[in-house]
mmCIF file of C-alpha atoms and ligand atoms in Angstrom:
data_model
loop_
_atom_site.group_PDB
_atom_site.id
_atom_site.type_symbol
_atom_site.label_atom_id
_atom_site.label_comp_id
_atom_site.label_asym_id
_atom_site.label_seq_id
_atom_site.Cartn_x
_atom_site.Cartn_y
_atom_site.Cartn_z
ATOM 1 C CA MET A 1 163.526 80.411 -16.548
ATOM 2 C CA LYS A 2 165.301 76.902 -16.868
ATOM 3 C CA LEU A 3 164.074 74.302 -19.468
ATOM 4 C CA TYR A 4 165.313 70.660 -18.936
ATOM 5 C CA SER A 5 165.318 69.500 -22.560
ATOM 6 C CA TYR A 6 167.041 67.129 -25.075
ATOM 7 C CA PHE A 7 167.623 68.403 -28.838
ATOM 8 C CA ARG A 8 165.850 65.438 -30.023
ATOM 9 C CA SER A 9 162.565 65.583 -27.766
ATOM 10 C CA SER A 10 159.889 66.651 -29.777
ATOM 11 C CA ALA A 11 157.997 67.520 -26.355
ATOM 12 C CA ALA A 12 160.785 69.672 -25.731
ATOM 13 C CA TYR A 13 160.761 71.292 -29.265
ATOM 14 C CA ARG A 14 157.010 72.221 -28.646
ATOM 15 C CA VAL A 15 158.062 74.090 -25.498
ATOM 16 C CA ARG A 16 161.027 75.805 -27.126
ATOM 17 C CA ILE A 17 158.813 77.103 -29.666
ATOM 18 C CA ALA A 18 156.236 78.310 -27.318
ATOM 19 C CA LEU A 19 158.873 80.072 -25.166
ATOM 20 C CA ASN A 20 160.497 81.837 -28.488
ATOM 21 C CA LEU A 21 156.980 82.782 -29.774
ATOM 22 C CA LYS A 22 156.308 84.524 -26.415
ATOM 23 C CA GLY A 23 159.626 86.148 -26.628
ATOM 24 C CA LEU A 24 160.891 84.594 -23.318
ATOM 25 C CA ALA A 25 164.633 83.774 -22.537
ATOM 26 C CA TYR A 26 165.399 80.652 -20.916
ATOM 27 C CA GLU A 27 168.662 78.517 -20.087
ATOM 28 C CA THR A 28 168.766 74.949 -21.574
ATOM 29 C CA VAL A 29 169.494 72.391 -19.133
ATOM 30 C CA SER A 30 170.319 69.218 -21.376
ATOM 31 C CA VAL A 31 169.219 65.743 -20.161
ATOM 32 C CA HIS A 32 170.663 63.043 -22.392
ATOM 33 C CA LEU A 33 167.872 60.532 -23.109
ATOM 34 C CA VAL A 34 170.020 57.909 -24.648
ATOM 35 C CA LYS A 35 173.642 57.785 -23.134
ATOM 36 C CA GLU A 36 174.164 55.438 -20.338
ATOM 37 C CA GLY A 37 170.433 54.161 -20.635
ATOM 38 C CA GLY A 38 169.320 57.720 -20.450
ATOM 39 C CA HIS A 39 170.380 60.577 -18.083
ATOM 40 C CA ASN A 40 166.698 61.036 -17.303
ATOM 41 C CA ARG A 41 166.687 57.874 -15.089
ATOM 42 C CA ARG A 42 169.390 59.321 -12.822
ATOM 43 C CA PRO A 43 168.033 60.257 -9.268
ATOM 44 C CA GLU A 44 169.103 63.826 -9.746
ATOM 45 C CA PHE A 45 166.783 64.279 -12.633
ATOM 46 C CA ARG A 46 164.055 61.878 -10.904
ATOM 47 C CA ALA A 47 164.085 64.615 -8.042
ATOM 48 C CA VAL A 48 163.207 67.269 -10.812
ATOM 49 C CA ASN A 49 160.549 65.186 -12.631
ATOM 50 C CA PRO A 50 159.421 62.074 -11.093
ATOM 51 C CA GLN A 51 158.229 60.832 -14.523
ATOM 52 C CA MET A 52 161.732 60.976 -15.737
ATOM 53 C CA ARG A 53 160.708 62.820 -18.924
ATOM 54 C CA VAL A 54 161.501 66.050 -20.480
ATOM 55 C CA PRO A 55 160.623 68.781 -20.953
ATOM 56 C CA ALA A 56 160.425 70.094 -17.415
ATOM 57 C CA LEU A 57 160.374 73.847 -17.069
ATOM 58 C CA VAL A 58 161.406 75.739 -13.900
ATOM 59 C CA ALA A 59 159.056 78.846 -13.622
ATOM 60 C CA PRO A 60 160.561 81.995 -12.414
ATOM 61 C CA ALA A 61 159.451 81.562 -8.664
ATOM 62 C CA GLY A 62 161.108 77.974 -8.694
ATOM 63 C CA GLU A 63 158.185 75.572 -9.106
ATOM 64 C CA VAL A 64 158.678 72.727 -11.824
ATOM 65 C CA LEU A 65 156.208 72.430 -14.505
ATOM 66 C CA ILE A 66 156.078 69.287 -16.448
ATOM 67 C CA GLN A 67 154.177 68.014 -19.452
ATOM 68 C CA SER A 68 154.519 70.056 -22.645
ATOM 69 C CA LEU A 69 150.861 70.965 -23.260
ATOM 70 C CA ALA A 70 150.323 72.094 -19.500
ATOM 71 C CA ILE A 71 153.736 74.208 -19.664
ATOM 72 C CA ILE A 72 152.250 75.666 -23.086
ATOM 73 C CA GLU A 73 149.004 76.671 -21.356
ATOM 74 C CA TYR A 74 150.888 77.966 -18.391
ATOM 75 C CA LEU A 75 152.934 80.199 -20.742
ATOM 76 C CA ASP A 76 149.947 81.226 -22.631
ATOM 77 C CA GLU A 77 148.216 82.135 -19.478
ATOM 78 C CA THR A 78 150.989 84.232 -17.990
ATOM 79 C CA HIS A 79 152.057 85.849 -21.336
ATOM 80 C CA PRO A 80 148.840 86.168 -23.424
ATOM 81 C CA ALA A 81 150.488 87.791 -26.385
ATOM 82 C CA PRO A 82 150.731 86.349 -29.077
ATOM 83 C CA PRO A 83 147.812 83.965 -27.926
ATOM 84 C CA PHE A 84 148.255 80.286 -28.974
ATOM 85 C CA LEU A 85 144.440 79.670 -29.332
ATOM 86 C CA PRO A 86 141.950 81.566 -31.582
ATOM 87 C CA GLY A 87 139.226 83.569 -29.788
ATOM 88 C CA ASP A 88 136.075 81.579 -30.943
ATOM 89 C CA PRO A 89 135.461 78.597 -28.871
ATOM 90 C CA ILE A 90 134.876 76.368 -31.889
ATOM 91 C CA ALA A 91 138.185 77.322 -33.427
ATOM 92 C CA ARG A 92 139.797 76.751 -30.300
ATOM 93 C CA ALA A 93 138.548 73.304 -30.082
ATOM 94 C CA LYS A 94 139.601 72.729 -33.464
ATOM 95 C CA ALA A 95 143.218 73.700 -32.904
ATOM 96 C CA ARG A 96 143.316 71.737 -29.649
ATOM 97 C CA ALA A 97 142.213 68.730 -31.591
ATOM 98 C CA LEU A 98 144.876 68.921 -34.099
ATOM 99 C CA ALA A 99 147.247 69.400 -31.184
ATOM 100 C CA GLN A 100 146.007 66.367 -29.452
ATOM 101 C CA ILE A 101 146.172 64.015 -32.469
ATOM 102 C CA VAL A 102 150.008 64.731 -32.119
ATOM 103 C CA ALA A 103 150.369 64.927 -28.373
ATOM 104 C CA CYS A 104 147.995 62.260 -27.319
ATOM 105 C CA ASP A 105 147.714 59.843 -30.170
ATOM 106 C CA ILE A 106 150.905 59.829 -32.292
ATOM 107 C CA HIS A 107 153.675 60.727 -30.194
ATOM 108 C CA PRO A 108 152.864 58.413 -26.874
ATOM 109 C CA LEU A 109 153.084 55.298 -29.285
ATOM 110 C CA ASN A 110 156.528 56.366 -30.776
ATOM 111 C CA ASN A 111 158.199 57.794 -27.832
ATOM 112 C CA THR A 112 161.581 56.684 -26.326
ATOM 113 C CA SER A 113 160.100 54.320 -23.715
ATOM 114 C CA PRO A 114 157.499 52.285 -25.670
ATOM 115 C CA LEU A 115 160.124 51.875 -28.704
ATOM 116 C CA ARG A 116 162.749 50.799 -26.070
ATOM 117 C CA TYR A 117 160.206 48.319 -24.506
ATOM 118 C CA LEU A 118 159.365 46.977 -27.660
ATOM 119 C CA LYS A 119 163.163 46.351 -28.262
ATOM 120 C CA ASN A 120 164.306 45.177 -24.799
ATOM 121 C CA GLN A 121 161.174 43.491 -23.337
ATOM 122 C CA MET A 122 159.250 42.381 -26.532
ATOM 123 C CA HIS A 123 162.441 41.299 -28.373
ATOM 124 C CA GLN A 124 161.203 42.932 -31.572
ATOM 125 C CA GLU A 125 163.452 43.620 -34.582
ATOM 126 C CA GLN A 126 164.377 46.890 -35.551
ATOM 127 C CA SER A 127 162.529 46.417 -38.886
ATOM 128 C CA ALA A 128 159.356 45.908 -36.822
ATOM 129 C CA ILE A 129 159.843 48.763 -34.748
ATOM 130 C CA ASP A 130 160.323 50.973 -37.669
ATOM 131 C CA ALA A 131 157.005 49.757 -39.221
ATOM 132 C CA TRP A 132 155.197 50.390 -35.781
ATOM 133 C CA TYR A 133 156.729 53.954 -35.858
ATOM 134 C CA HIS A 134 155.711 54.741 -39.566
ATOM 135 C CA HIS A 135 152.127 53.120 -38.980
ATOM 136 C CA TRP A 136 151.134 55.446 -36.136
ATOM 137 C CA VAL A 137 152.689 58.459 -37.737
ATOM 138 C CA ILE A 138 150.958 57.839 -41.031
ATOM 139 C CA GLU A 139 147.540 57.108 -39.330
ATOM 140 C CA GLY A 140 147.676 60.251 -37.421
ATOM 141 C CA PHE A 141 149.083 62.324 -40.442
ATOM 142 C CA GLU A 142 146.155 61.047 -42.627
ATOM 143 C CA ALA A 143 143.876 62.704 -40.161
ATOM 144 C CA LEU A 144 145.635 65.854 -39.704
ATOM 145 C CA GLU A 145 146.101 66.266 -43.750
ATOM 146 C CA ALA A 146 142.039 66.074 -43.879
ATOM 147 C CA LEU A 147 141.732 68.611 -40.931
ATOM 148 C CA ILE A 148 144.278 71.162 -41.736
ATOM 149 C CA GLU A 149 142.770 74.321 -42.906
ATOM 150 C CA PRO A 150 143.591 76.740 -45.930
ATOM 151 C CA GLY A 151 147.055 77.911 -44.577
ATOM 152 C CA PRO A 152 149.440 79.079 -44.295
ATOM 153 C CA TYR A 153 149.332 77.697 -40.732
ATOM 154 C CA ALA A 154 147.433 74.709 -39.703
ATOM 155 C CA CYS A 155 144.328 76.472 -38.380
ATOM 156 C CA GLY A 156 144.663 79.516 -40.950
ATOM 157 C CA LYS A 157 146.441 82.714 -40.942
ATOM 158 C CA ASP A 158 147.775 82.561 -37.176
ATOM 159 C CA VAL A 159 150.208 80.219 -35.682
ATOM 160 C CA THR A 160 148.319 78.070 -32.907
ATOM 161 C CA LEU A 161 149.039 75.328 -30.346
ATOM 162 C CA ALA A 162 148.285 73.086 -33.571
ATOM 163 C CA ASP A 163 151.570 74.210 -35.314
ATOM 164 C CA ILE A 164 153.447 74.015 -32.145
ATOM 165 C CA CYS A 165 152.725 70.296 -31.837
ATOM 166 C CA LEU A 166 152.766 69.620 -35.491
ATOM 167 C CA VAL A 167 156.220 71.014 -36.515
ATOM 168 C CA PRO A 168 158.310 68.698 -33.971
ATOM 169 C CA GLN A 169 156.248 65.614 -35.162
ATOM 170 C CA VAL A 170 157.158 66.246 -38.734
ATOM 171 C CA ALA A 171 160.982 66.796 -37.706
ATOM 172 C CA ASN A 172 160.630 63.155 -36.003
ATOM 173 C CA ALA A 173 158.841 61.618 -39.068
ATOM 174 C CA ARG A 174 161.637 63.117 -41.587
ATOM 175 C CA ARG A 175 164.497 61.657 -39.040
ATOM 176 C CA LEU A 176 162.845 58.158 -38.998
ATOM 177 C CA LYS A 177 162.337 58.414 -42.783
ATOM 178 C CA VAL A 178 158.520 58.392 -42.928
ATOM 179 C CA PRO A 179 157.422 59.180 -46.577
ATOM 180 C CA LEU A 180 155.544 62.461 -46.536
ATOM 181 C CA GLN A 181 154.579 62.838 -50.280
ATOM 182 C CA LYS A 182 150.915 61.896 -49.422
ATOM 183 C CA PHE A 183 150.770 65.100 -47.016
ATOM 184 C CA PRO A 184 151.258 68.236 -48.790
ATOM 185 C CA LYS A 185 149.339 70.315 -46.511
ATOM 186 C CA ILE A 186 151.137 69.037 -43.580
ATOM 187 C CA VAL A 187 154.441 69.735 -45.473
ATOM 188 C CA GLY A 188 153.259 73.269 -46.364
ATOM 189 C CA VAL A 189 152.345 74.208 -42.791
ATOM 190 C CA ASP A 190 155.910 72.835 -41.598
ATOM 191 C CA ALA A 191 157.468 75.165 -44.129
ATOM 192 C CA ALA A 192 155.533 78.087 -43.359
ATOM 193 C CA CYS A 193 156.363 77.679 -39.736
ATOM 194 C CA LEU A 194 159.929 77.016 -39.971
ATOM 195 C CA ALA A 195 160.212 80.292 -41.893
ATOM 196 C CA LEU A 196 159.598 81.957 -38.501
ATOM 197 C CA SER A 197 162.527 82.467 -36.388
ATOM 198 C CA ALA A 198 160.750 81.343 -33.164
ATOM 199 C CA PHE A 199 160.282 77.907 -34.868
ATOM 200 C CA ASP A 200 163.747 77.833 -36.687
ATOM 201 C CA ARG A 201 165.666 78.547 -33.457
ATOM 202 C CA ALA A 202 163.708 75.803 -31.738
ATOM 203 C CA ARG A 203 164.843 73.216 -34.280
ATOM 204 C CA PRO A 204 166.804 70.165 -32.641
ATOM 205 C CA GLU A 205 169.904 71.220 -34.844
ATOM 206 C CA ASN A 206 170.002 74.738 -33.340
ATOM 207 C CA GLN A 207 169.992 73.664 -29.699
ATOM 208 C CA PRO A 208 173.175 73.738 -27.504
ATOM 209 C CA ASP A 209 173.346 70.172 -27.022
ATOM 210 C CA ALA A 210 172.645 68.984 -30.630
ATOM 211 C CA GLU A 211 175.005 66.241 -32.091
HETATM 212 N N1 GSH B 1 153.347 63.907 -22.692
HETATM 213 C C1 GSH B 1 154.610 64.252 -22.236
HETATM 214 C C2 GSH B 1 155.701 63.412 -22.990
HETATM 215 C C3 GSH B 1 157.217 63.732 -22.605
HETATM 216 C C4 GSH B 1 157.759 62.609 -23.028
HETATM 217 O O1 GSH B 1 157.712 61.376 -23.280
HETATM 218 N N2 GSH B 1 159.268 63.117 -23.497
HETATM 219 C C5 GSH B 1 160.232 61.964 -24.006
HETATM 220 C C6 GSH B 1 160.914 62.858 -24.965
HETATM 221 S S1 GSH B 1 160.099 63.418 -26.414
HETATM 222 C C7 GSH B 1 161.262 61.656 -22.978
HETATM 223 O O2 GSH B 1 161.532 62.138 -22.000
HETATM 224 N N3 GSH B 1 161.327 60.272 -23.098
HETATM 225 C C8 GSH B 1 162.116 59.665 -22.079
HETATM 226 C C9 GSH B 1 161.710 58.411 -21.992
HETATM 227 O O3 GSH B 1 160.779 57.906 -22.463
HETATM 228 O O4 GSH B 1 162.462 57.498 -21.040
HETATM 229 C C10 GSH B 1 154.762 65.726 -22.734
HETATM 230 O O5 GSH B 1 154.150 66.256 -23.751
HETATM 231 O O6 GSH B 1 155.487 66.481 -22.181
#
């Protein structure tokens, strides 16, 4: 499989973790999201993903899949072990909810495009953009901190979709200097996950395009 990725993309980071957890080999195709206004905006990448975002996964038969949660679900459906969701429907809904706090509520507000829009179209100072970024991470993390179960992982003793989404968001929060002292459970889950090779190999600094 081929993964269109960018080392700092947290959505691509989710898919890298998922591929590693399933033990699936893949080739990384780097799409630089910053240089020259973003190589993701070039026609050749638009032809791959009309949304012009990473990740995009080229499945074995050549279909291009986009949206990290859809890709992760595809991987879980085609390679059921180890499962990304618990067996019990209530526990599954809880794991999905944690994942969606990150993927639907925190990340879209703090992604490259909205931040660039705040800067270039709304003419906001960098300090205001940083405050915006911190605000949405902290609000989401307060909810996650209250919802995380006794560990070591976000939903208990097994790694789930919740961890796959949480760890990349924590990496972004650290990079943007969001204080994490108020979130000991999140920090603990992050450490437990990163002790696993599948998570460690997916880290931004361990990617072929890392800078
Ligand atoms: N909801 C999407 C988000 C994908 C996304 O926004 N990726 C970012 C990087 S984390 C991106 O490609 N941004 C480029 C841009 O916004 O121009 C997913 O989960 O795959």
